[in-house]
Amino acid sequence: MNVLVINAGSSSLKYQLFDMENETIIAKGNCDRIGIDGNLKHTPFLNDKPVFNDAIDLPTHAEAIQAVIEKLLSAEYGVITDLSEINAVGHRFVHGGPKFFNSVLIDDDVIKALEDCASLAPLHTPANLMGINACKSIMPGIPQVAVFDTAFHHTIPQFAYVYPIPYKYYENNHIRRYGFHGTSHRYVSTAAIEKLGGKAEGTKIVTCHLGNGASLAAIKDGYCIDTTMGVTPLEGVPMGTRSGSIDPTLIEIIAGIEGNLSIGDTLNILNKESGVLGVSGVSSDFRDVETSAGININDGSRLVGSEVNPRSKLALDIFNYQVAKYIGSYAAIMGGLDAIVFTAGVGENSPYTRMGVCKLLKGIGIEIDIVKNGFRGRSEFVDVTGEGSKVKVFVIPTDEELVIARDTVYIVGAETLE
């Protein structure tokens, strides 16, 4: 069974085509700058086919999907010979709102329900819907499945997801903690459980999805019981450009300082000009900030003789401190901790971040092996637990697309059996 996984953004569309018989990727790519000047990079993994990477006219997502299908079918770059070889399409959907706590087969009722909760994710939901509608138009009859970033967090108890604001906003407007990066937290927590012996019951894990967007999740007995992001991805730890959790009165204060900005303009500052970028003044890319702080990005060591930008150092210290603080609080509410998992772009590739976070957690018995930790860019599981540590420290590469493909197979297969 071949599954095409689609991740549609406002001006981009990433895709992977899986052969689910052996869970291998047979092609992947990215349509970039949709609606602007357009570019498609397509990489096939069969029969030594060449990579296509060139400008292409992509006025809408419909043309992007059409371009993807043409490349998958083409004699020069293709990996299939007929559209019928794509058995299903799985879509990453950022926000499932109050209704969708599991992956679902997409039909008109599902689309309507997603449109109704679009206000909860105005930057993401319209793009996700554009990808679905484009696939419906170009691949009619091929089943489509929506897999939600928020779904894994539906097991969070009510006292952890209801905000202490007037209850009517939860009751009438569905304002609550939803959490994000669920497919990633789900994938790496499952992998960690396997490394801990394969039995979810009794395990206590904190998964740290640390990238330009970052969130942590407390996983007890295999279920999420809390997570750092909230009704939007702005809450939680500081990120590449997002502030993370702050005193909400800052919205009014910043608006006044900047000359009575609108709420939207102020939130734009908190979403796009804050976090590591805002403090360092250098970049939202942790590699740039670490280099500016005099750190060797490959092993986390100090670059001897290099100049240290104090604001870059401060930005990294703030980030590491906030991550460690959440890990400590999650260990407390779970009554202990068996493993910490680092994943995503920063978690998988920044030895400095992993080392900095774990150093702050020595007080609860966490030790990291500096030698084993001195790597970036590996594609396999690595145990970086230090000698004498009471808690395992794992680096596990995430694979959100594989989770989407697996759910798609499961949903389409269940529908077929009915």
Short mmCIF file of C-alpha atoms in Angstrom, two decimals:
data_model
loop_
_atom_site.label_atom_id
_atom_site.label_comp_id
_atom_site.label_asym_id
_atom_site.label_seq_id
_atom_site.Cartn_x
_atom_site.Cartn_y
_atom_site.Cartn_z
CA MET A 1 0.00 0.00 0.00
CA ASN A 2 1.37 3.41 -1.01
CA VAL A 3 0.46 6.42 1.12
CA LEU A 4 1.11 10.02 0.13
CA VAL A 5 1.65 12.22 3.19
CA ILE A 6 0.90 15.92 2.72
CA ASN A 7 1.93 18.74 5.05
CA ALA A 8 0.45 21.96 3.63
CA GLY A 9 1.57 25.38 4.86
CA SER A 10 0.31 28.78 3.81
CA SER A 11 2.85 29.05 0.98
CA SER A 12 4.43 25.59 0.99
CA LEU A 13 3.55 21.93 0.61
CA LYS A 14 5.82 19.15 1.84
CA TYR A 15 5.17 15.56 0.84
CA GLN A 16 6.46 12.01 1.22
CA LEU A 17 5.30 8.90 -0.61
CA PHE A 18 5.59 5.76 1.53
CA ASP A 19 5.56 2.11 0.54
CA MET A 20 3.84 0.88 3.70
CA GLU A 21 4.64 -2.76 3.05
CA ASN A 22 8.11 -2.03 4.45
CA GLU A 23 7.55 1.57 5.65
CA THR A 24 10.11 3.04 3.28
CA ILE A 25 10.04 6.44 1.61
CA ILE A 26 10.04 6.11 -2.16
CA ALA A 27 9.87 9.84 -2.90
CA LYS A 28 9.70 13.12 -1.03
CA GLY A 29 9.78 16.80 -1.80
CA ASN A 30 8.69 20.34 -1.12
CA CYS A 31 6.70 22.88 -3.09
CA ASP A 32 7.90 26.24 -1.87
CA ARG A 33 6.75 29.84 -2.36
CA ILE A 34 3.26 28.87 -3.56
CA GLY A 35 1.46 31.95 -4.85
CA ILE A 36 4.74 33.86 -5.21
CA ASP A 37 7.34 32.62 -7.69
CA GLY A 38 7.20 28.89 -6.96
CA ASN A 39 9.83 26.16 -6.62
CA LEU A 40 9.63 22.37 -6.49
CA LYS A 41 12.26 20.04 -5.10
CA HIS A 42 11.42 16.40 -5.75
CA THR A 43 13.67 13.53 -4.61
CA PRO A 44 12.92 9.98 -5.83
CA PHE A 45 14.51 7.01 -4.07
CA LEU A 46 13.95 4.31 -6.69
CA ASN A 47 16.01 3.22 -9.69
CA ASP A 48 18.64 5.96 -9.29
CA LYS A 49 16.26 8.61 -10.60
CA PRO A 50 17.65 12.18 -10.51
CA VAL A 51 16.49 14.96 -8.18
CA PHE A 52 14.34 17.71 -9.65
CA ASN A 53 14.90 21.15 -8.10
CA ASP A 54 13.77 24.12 -10.13
CA ALA A 55 11.44 27.08 -10.34
CA ILE A 56 7.91 26.16 -11.38
CA ASP A 57 4.67 28.12 -11.61
CA LEU A 58 2.62 27.36 -8.47
CA PRO A 59 -0.15 29.95 -8.16
CA THR A 60 -2.21 27.83 -5.71
CA HIS A 61 -2.04 24.57 -3.77
CA ALA A 62 -4.01 22.87 -6.54
CA GLU A 63 -1.17 23.49 -9.00
CA ALA A 64 1.32 22.35 -6.36
CA ILE A 65 -0.50 19.02 -5.90
CA GLN A 66 -0.72 18.65 -9.68
CA ALA A 67 3.04 19.27 -9.99
CA VAL A 68 3.74 16.66 -7.30
CA ILE A 69 1.60 14.06 -9.08
CA GLU A 70 3.30 14.81 -12.42
CA LYS A 71 6.73 14.30 -10.89
CA LEU A 72 5.69 11.08 -9.14
CA LEU A 73 4.41 9.75 -12.50
CA SER A 74 7.08 11.13 -14.83
CA ALA A 75 9.41 8.85 -16.77
CA GLU A 76 12.49 10.81 -15.69
CA TYR A 77 11.73 11.49 -12.01
CA GLY A 78 8.82 9.21 -11.17
CA VAL A 79 8.39 6.27 -8.83
CA ILE A 80 4.91 5.11 -9.90
CA THR A 81 3.34 4.52 -13.31
CA ASP A 82 -0.32 5.22 -12.55
CA LEU A 83 -2.25 7.41 -10.12
CA SER A 84 -4.06 4.32 -8.83
CA GLU A 85 -0.78 3.28 -7.20
CA ILE A 86 -1.42 5.95 -4.57
CA ASN A 87 -3.85 4.13 -2.30
CA ALA A 88 -4.50 6.88 0.23
CA VAL A 89 -3.46 10.38 1.26
CA GLY A 90 -2.66 11.36 4.84
CA HIS A 91 -2.75 15.03 5.81
CA ARG A 92 -1.01 16.62 8.75
CA PHE A 93 -3.62 18.80 10.40
CA VAL A 94 -2.35 21.15 13.07
CA HIS A 95 -5.55 21.69 15.06
CA GLY A 96 -8.41 19.27 15.64
CA GLY A 97 -10.31 21.65 17.89
CA PRO A 98 -12.75 20.26 20.47
CA LYS A 99 -14.13 17.52 18.22
CA PHE A 100 -11.26 15.49 16.75
CA PHE A 101 -9.25 13.46 19.25
CA ASN A 102 -8.29 10.76 16.77
CA SER A 103 -7.31 10.58 13.12
CA VAL A 104 -10.35 10.49 10.82
CA LEU A 105 -11.37 9.66 7.27
CA ILE A 106 -12.11 12.96 5.56
CA ASP A 107 -15.60 13.59 4.23
CA ASP A 108 -17.79 16.67 3.80
CA ASP A 109 -18.91 16.61 7.45
CA VAL A 110 -15.31 16.50 8.65
CA ILE A 111 -14.36 19.40 6.40
CA LYS A 112 -17.30 21.43 7.71
CA ALA A 113 -16.31 20.73 11.32
CA LEU A 114 -12.73 21.77 10.59
CA GLU A 115 -13.90 24.97 8.95
CA ASP A 116 -16.00 25.72 12.05
CA CYS A 117 -12.96 25.57 14.35
CA ALA A 118 -10.57 27.39 12.00
CA SER A 119 -10.47 30.38 14.37
CA LEU A 120 -8.43 28.28 16.82
CA ALA A 121 -5.58 28.01 14.30
CA PRO A 122 -6.06 30.80 11.73
CA LEU A 123 -2.52 30.51 10.40
CA HIS A 124 -2.63 26.74 9.84
CA THR A 125 -6.18 25.47 9.28
CA PRO A 126 -6.85 27.32 5.98
CA ALA A 127 -3.61 25.96 4.52
CA ASN A 128 -4.43 22.43 5.68
CA LEU A 129 -7.88 22.69 4.08
CA MET A 130 -6.35 23.97 0.84
CA GLY A 131 -4.23 20.82 0.68
CA ILE A 132 -7.26 18.59 1.25
CA ASN A 133 -9.38 20.37 -1.36
CA ALA A 134 -6.56 20.28 -3.89
CA CYS A 135 -6.19 16.52 -3.42
CA LYS A 136 -9.97 16.02 -3.74
CA SER A 137 -9.92 17.85 -7.05
CA ILE A 138 -6.89 16.14 -8.55
CA MET A 139 -7.26 12.67 -6.98
CA PRO A 140 -11.02 12.11 -6.71
CA GLY A 141 -11.97 8.82 -5.16
CA ILE A 142 -8.67 8.30 -3.33
CA PRO A 143 -9.39 8.18 0.43
CA GLN A 144 -7.93 10.97 2.54
CA VAL A 145 -7.20 10.95 6.25
CA ALA A 146 -6.62 13.86 8.65
CA VAL A 147 -4.05 13.27 11.39
CA PHE A 148 -4.10 15.93 14.11
CA ASP A 149 -1.17 17.43 16.03
CA THR A 150 -3.55 18.01 18.93
CA ALA A 151 -4.95 14.46 19.11
CA PHE A 152 -2.23 12.85 21.25
CA HIS A 153 -2.88 15.37 24.01
CA HIS A 154 -6.59 14.56 24.42
CA THR A 155 -5.78 12.40 27.47
CA ILE A 156 -4.70 15.45 29.49
CA PRO A 157 -7.01 15.72 32.53
CA GLN A 158 -9.49 18.57 32.71
CA PHE A 159 -7.72 20.30 35.58
CA ALA A 160 -4.63 20.55 33.36
CA TYR A 161 -6.35 21.80 30.21
CA VAL A 162 -8.96 24.26 31.53
CA TYR A 163 -7.57 27.77 31.94
CA PRO A 164 -8.39 29.67 35.18
CA ILE A 165 -10.44 32.29 33.32
CA PRO A 166 -14.25 32.67 33.26
CA TYR A 167 -15.57 29.17 32.57
CA LYS A 168 -17.91 30.43 29.85
CA TYR A 169 -14.95 30.82 27.47
CA TYR A 170 -14.27 27.12 27.75
CA GLU A 171 -17.93 26.15 27.67
CA ASN A 172 -19.02 28.41 24.81
CA ASN A 173 -15.82 29.08 22.85
CA HIS A 174 -13.73 25.92 23.46
CA ILE A 175 -10.82 27.93 24.91
CA ARG A 176 -8.57 25.36 26.58
CA ARG A 177 -5.12 23.86 26.40
CA TYR A 178 -4.84 21.70 23.28
CA GLY A 179 -1.10 21.20 22.82
CA PHE A 180 0.77 20.61 19.58
CA HIS A 181 3.55 18.45 18.07
CA GLY A 182 1.41 15.50 19.12
CA THR A 183 2.54 13.17 16.35
CA SER A 184 6.16 13.78 17.34
CA HIS A 185 5.56 13.30 21.08
CA ARG A 186 3.61 10.15 20.30
CA TYR A 187 6.34 8.71 18.06
CA VAL A 188 9.30 9.32 20.36
CA SER A 189 7.48 8.36 23.57
CA THR A 190 6.53 5.03 21.98
CA ALA A 191 10.15 4.51 20.95
CA ALA A 192 11.34 5.40 24.47
CA ILE A 193 8.92 2.91 26.01
CA GLU A 194 10.42 0.20 23.78
CA LYS A 195 13.90 1.15 25.02
CA LEU A 196 12.66 0.96 28.62
CA GLY A 197 11.42 -2.60 28.16
CA GLY A 198 8.34 -2.31 25.99
CA LYS A 199 5.67 -2.00 28.69
CA ALA A 200 3.97 1.41 28.90
CA GLU A 201 2.36 0.83 32.30
CA GLY A 202 4.46 2.34 35.06
CA THR A 203 6.65 4.48 32.79
CA LYS A 204 7.19 8.21 33.35
CA ILE A 205 8.72 10.07 30.42
CA VAL A 206 9.21 13.71 29.44
CA THR A 207 9.50 14.22 25.69
CA CYS A 208 11.22 17.42 24.54
CA HIS A 209 10.36 18.41 20.97
CA LEU A 210 12.88 21.22 20.62
CA GLY A 211 13.08 23.03 17.31
CA ASN A 212 12.27 26.49 16.04
CA GLY A 213 8.91 25.63 17.61
CA ALA A 214 9.32 23.78 20.90
CA SER A 215 7.10 21.91 23.32
CA LEU A 216 7.42 19.35 26.10
CA ALA A 217 4.98 16.64 27.15
CA ALA A 218 4.59 14.58 30.32
CA ILE A 219 3.88 10.97 29.34
CA LYS A 220 2.70 8.64 32.11
CA ASP A 221 1.82 5.00 31.40
CA GLY A 222 2.04 5.85 27.68
CA TYR A 223 -0.53 8.67 27.88
CA CYS A 224 0.02 12.40 27.75
CA ILE A 225 -1.03 14.08 31.01
CA ASP A 226 0.32 17.58 30.33
CA THR A 227 2.08 19.61 27.66
CA THR A 228 3.57 23.09 27.44
CA MET A 229 1.77 24.57 24.42
CA GLY A 230 -1.78 25.78 24.94
CA VAL A 231 -4.72 26.92 22.87
CA THR A 232 -2.06 28.14 20.41
CA PRO A 233 1.62 27.26 19.94
CA LEU A 234 2.70 30.53 21.63
CA GLU A 235 2.50 29.17 25.18
CA GLY A 236 5.27 27.25 26.92
CA VAL A 237 9.03 27.47 26.55
CA PRO A 238 10.65 30.26 24.50
CA MET A 239 11.31 29.25 20.89
CA GLY A 240 13.10 30.52 17.81
CA THR A 241 10.85 33.56 17.42
CA ARG A 242 8.04 32.92 19.96
CA SER A 243 8.14 34.30 23.48
CA GLY A 244 6.61 31.31 25.18
CA SER A 245 4.70 31.92 28.41
CA ILE A 246 4.84 35.53 29.66
CA ASP A 247 2.83 37.86 31.87
CA PRO A 248 -0.21 38.55 29.65
CA THR A 249 -0.18 42.21 30.72
CA LEU A 250 2.94 42.58 28.58
CA ILE A 251 0.63 42.70 25.56
CA GLU A 252 -0.78 46.01 26.81
CA ILE A 253 2.61 47.31 27.95
CA ILE A 254 4.35 46.55 24.65
CA ALA A 255 1.45 47.99 22.67
CA GLY A 256 1.78 51.24 24.62
CA ILE A 257 5.56 51.41 24.28
CA GLU A 258 5.30 50.96 20.53
CA GLY A 259 2.60 53.62 20.14
CA ASN A 260 -0.70 51.90 20.83
CA LEU A 261 -0.23 48.88 18.59
CA SER A 262 -3.22 46.67 17.91
CA ILE A 263 -3.52 43.35 19.71
CA GLY A 264 -2.73 41.61 16.42
CA ASP A 265 0.43 43.64 15.87
CA THR A 266 1.57 43.01 19.44
CA LEU A 267 0.95 39.28 19.11
CA ASN A 268 2.98 39.38 15.91
CA ILE A 269 5.91 40.66 17.97
CA LEU A 270 5.47 37.83 20.47
CA ASN A 271 5.15 35.22 17.70
CA LYS A 272 7.73 36.39 15.20
CA GLU A 273 10.18 38.78 16.86
CA SER A 274 10.68 37.26 20.30
CA GLY A 275 12.22 34.10 21.76
CA VAL A 276 15.83 33.34 20.94
CA LEU A 277 15.79 35.89 18.13
CA GLY A 278 14.38 38.65 20.32
CA VAL A 279 16.89 38.18 23.14
CA SER A 280 20.00 37.48 21.06
CA GLY A 281 19.33 39.96 18.28
CA VAL A 282 21.31 37.55 16.09
CA SER A 283 19.05 34.87 14.67
CA SER A 284 16.22 32.44 15.35
CA ASP A 285 18.52 29.62 14.21
CA PHE A 286 20.15 28.00 17.24
CA ARG A 287 23.27 27.19 15.21
CA ASP A 288 23.88 30.88 14.57
CA VAL A 289 23.17 31.81 18.18
CA GLU A 290 25.45 29.09 19.57
CA THR A 291 28.29 30.16 17.27
CA SER A 292 27.76 33.78 18.32
CA ALA A 293 27.94 32.64 21.96
CA GLY A 294 31.33 31.02 21.33
CA ILE A 295 30.09 27.45 21.22
CA ASN A 296 31.18 24.64 18.90
CA ILE A 297 27.85 23.51 17.43
CA ASN A 298 29.20 20.01 16.70
CA ASP A 299 30.05 18.92 20.24
CA GLY A 300 28.80 21.70 22.52
CA SER A 301 32.27 22.70 23.72
CA ARG A 302 33.59 26.23 24.06
CA LEU A 303 35.42 27.64 21.04
CA VAL A 304 38.75 28.66 22.54
CA GLY A 305 39.61 32.28 21.84
CA SER A 306 36.28 33.08 20.22
CA GLU A 307 34.34 36.22 21.10
CA VAL A 308 31.20 35.61 23.16
CA ASN A 309 28.09 37.64 22.42
CA PRO A 310 26.55 38.00 25.90
CA ARG A 311 23.02 38.36 24.52
CA SER A 312 23.37 35.12 22.57
CA LYS A 313 24.64 33.38 25.70
CA LEU A 314 21.69 34.83 27.64
CA ALA A 315 19.17 33.63 25.02
CA LEU A 316 20.50 30.08 25.27
CA ASP A 317 20.56 30.20 29.07
CA ILE A 318 16.93 31.33 29.14
CA PHE A 319 15.91 28.54 26.78
CA ASN A 320 17.77 25.81 28.70
CA TYR A 321 16.43 27.07 32.03
CA GLN A 322 12.82 27.06 30.89
CA VAL A 323 13.11 23.56 29.39
CA ALA A 324 14.71 22.24 32.59
CA LYS A 325 12.03 23.95 34.72
CA TYR A 326 9.23 22.18 32.85
CA ILE A 327 11.02 18.82 33.05
CA GLY A 328 11.38 19.25 36.81
CA SER A 329 7.73 20.17 37.24
CA TYR A 330 6.60 17.23 35.13
CA ALA A 331 8.78 14.86 37.16
CA ALA A 332 7.02 16.18 40.25
CA ILE A 333 3.46 15.72 38.97
CA MET A 334 4.24 12.22 37.66
CA GLY A 335 5.85 11.18 40.94
CA GLY A 336 9.21 10.46 39.34
CA LEU A 337 10.92 10.16 35.99
CA ASP A 338 12.29 7.24 34.00
CA ALA A 339 13.50 8.98 30.85
CA ILE A 340 13.97 12.31 29.12
CA VAL A 341 13.76 12.30 25.32
CA PHE A 342 15.31 15.00 23.16
CA THR A 343 14.01 15.25 19.60
CA ALA A 344 13.41 17.62 16.63
CA GLY A 345 15.89 20.03 15.06
CA VAL A 346 17.50 21.40 18.22
CA GLY A 347 16.92 18.38 20.44
CA GLU A 348 18.51 16.02 17.93
CA ASN A 349 21.32 18.31 16.81
CA SER A 350 22.43 20.56 19.68
CA PRO A 351 24.76 18.86 22.17
CA TYR A 352 25.03 22.22 23.96
CA THR A 353 21.29 22.37 24.61
CA ARG A 354 21.07 18.77 25.82
CA MET A 355 24.07 19.25 28.09
CA GLY A 356 22.85 22.62 29.39
CA VAL A 357 19.39 21.30 30.24
CA CYS A 358 20.68 18.19 31.97
CA LYS A 359 23.24 20.13 34.03
CA LEU A 360 20.36 22.11 35.52
CA LEU A 361 18.68 18.83 36.53
CA LYS A 362 21.56 17.28 38.49
CA GLY A 363 19.58 17.92 41.65
CA ILE A 364 17.03 15.26 40.68
CA GLY A 365 19.68 12.74 39.74
CA ILE A 366 20.06 13.39 36.01
CA GLU A 367 23.52 12.97 34.49
CA ILE A 368 24.53 13.18 30.83
CA ASP A 369 27.59 11.55 29.24
CA ILE A 370 29.46 14.48 27.68
CA VAL A 371 31.41 12.25 25.27
CA LYS A 372 28.36 10.32 24.01
CA ASN A 373 26.42 13.58 23.82
CA GLY A 374 29.00 15.27 21.58
CA PHE A 375 27.25 14.76 18.24
CA ARG A 376 24.74 16.31 15.88
CA GLY A 377 22.87 15.02 12.86
CA ARG A 378 22.59 11.29 13.57
CA SER A 379 19.54 9.49 12.22
CA GLU A 380 19.37 6.76 14.86
CA PHE A 381 18.52 6.43 18.55
CA VAL A 382 21.35 7.40 20.93
CA ASP A 383 21.48 6.79 24.68
CA VAL A 384 23.48 9.67 26.21
CA THR A 385 22.78 8.75 29.84
CA GLY A 386 25.67 9.60 32.15
CA GLU A 387 27.19 7.28 34.75
CA GLY A 388 25.15 7.16 37.95
CA SER A 389 22.13 8.86 36.43
CA LYS A 390 18.79 7.95 37.99
CA VAL A 391 17.03 8.86 34.74
CA LYS A 392 17.69 7.72 31.18
CA VAL A 393 18.52 10.43 28.65
CA PHE A 394 17.69 9.52 25.05
CA VAL A 395 18.08 11.29 21.72
CA ILE A 396 15.44 9.91 19.36
CA PRO A 397 14.95 11.31 15.82
CA THR A 398 11.29 12.04 15.30
CA ASP A 399 9.28 10.81 12.33
CA GLU A 400 5.93 12.60 12.21
CA GLU A 401 5.32 11.64 8.58
CA LEU A 402 5.58 7.93 9.38
CA VAL A 403 3.00 8.36 12.17
CA ILE A 404 0.66 10.03 9.66
CA ALA A 405 1.21 7.23 7.13
CA ARG A 406 0.58 4.53 9.74
CA ASP A 407 -2.63 6.20 10.91
CA THR A 408 -3.77 6.55 7.31
CA VAL A 409 -3.28 2.84 6.67
CA TYR A 410 -5.16 2.01 9.87
CA ILE A 411 -8.11 4.34 9.15
CA VAL A 412 -8.45 3.36 5.49
CA GLY A 413 -8.12 -0.32 6.36
CA ALA A 414 -10.79 -0.07 9.07
CA GLU A 415 -13.12 1.71 6.65
CA THR A 416 -12.60 -1.03 4.07
CA LEU A 417 -13.54 -3.71 6.59
CA GLU A 418 -16.84 -2.01 7.51
#
